[in-house]
């Protein structure tokens, strides 16, 4: 969302914040998609997110999710045929699971994602 908001505001993401260097803003603006009649945008890169130990990867037709409360067991969905994420197909697609988990690990390392077990007692997000 942030790249889209910066794009609409015609603002530049800061390189520093109070003298500390910031990480590069990840993601892409969705402004082009929001200003067209396209139902879906083609992405060359995966989308990642993490919050309070819950994580997900969306790449192509696949979405891999893992919830902290579920012991970080992964679920895989084919979004093209199952937009409601009702049919976990992880066991039928172990290579896709492996690929998406590796993409997530790389993204988490590059973006300094902290293991939730280290901070869960300190966080107000539970």
Phi, psi and omega in degrees: 000321185302314179301325179293315180295318177299320179297311179298322181280353185053042181254156178257130177294133185289146175277337179222158176222111183052043176084358179255132179296137178264157172289155174297138179291116180280159175103179180227155178287139176261012183305316181300317179294318182291338181262015180229179176265009180298139178273337183207145178258142175280131181243136175267348183238155176284156172254141182228149169205157180209138175207122176051043178086349175272139184216160179204155174227133175237119180214121183060230181273357187259146172225120178254127180232153178211128179253141182299316182293341180266020179069022181059025171293138185269149173233141180237134180231142172268099186294333178297325183250350185217067182299333180278358180053054181260341187236101179288118182248024182299317184292335179274349185225060184297329180291323177294317178302312180300316180297313182290325176296321178293319176300318179297313180302317180296314180298316181298320179293314181296333184252014176055042176290125182272137177300125185300329178301330180287333188239358188300328178286341182266347188267147174271356179266098179230000000 
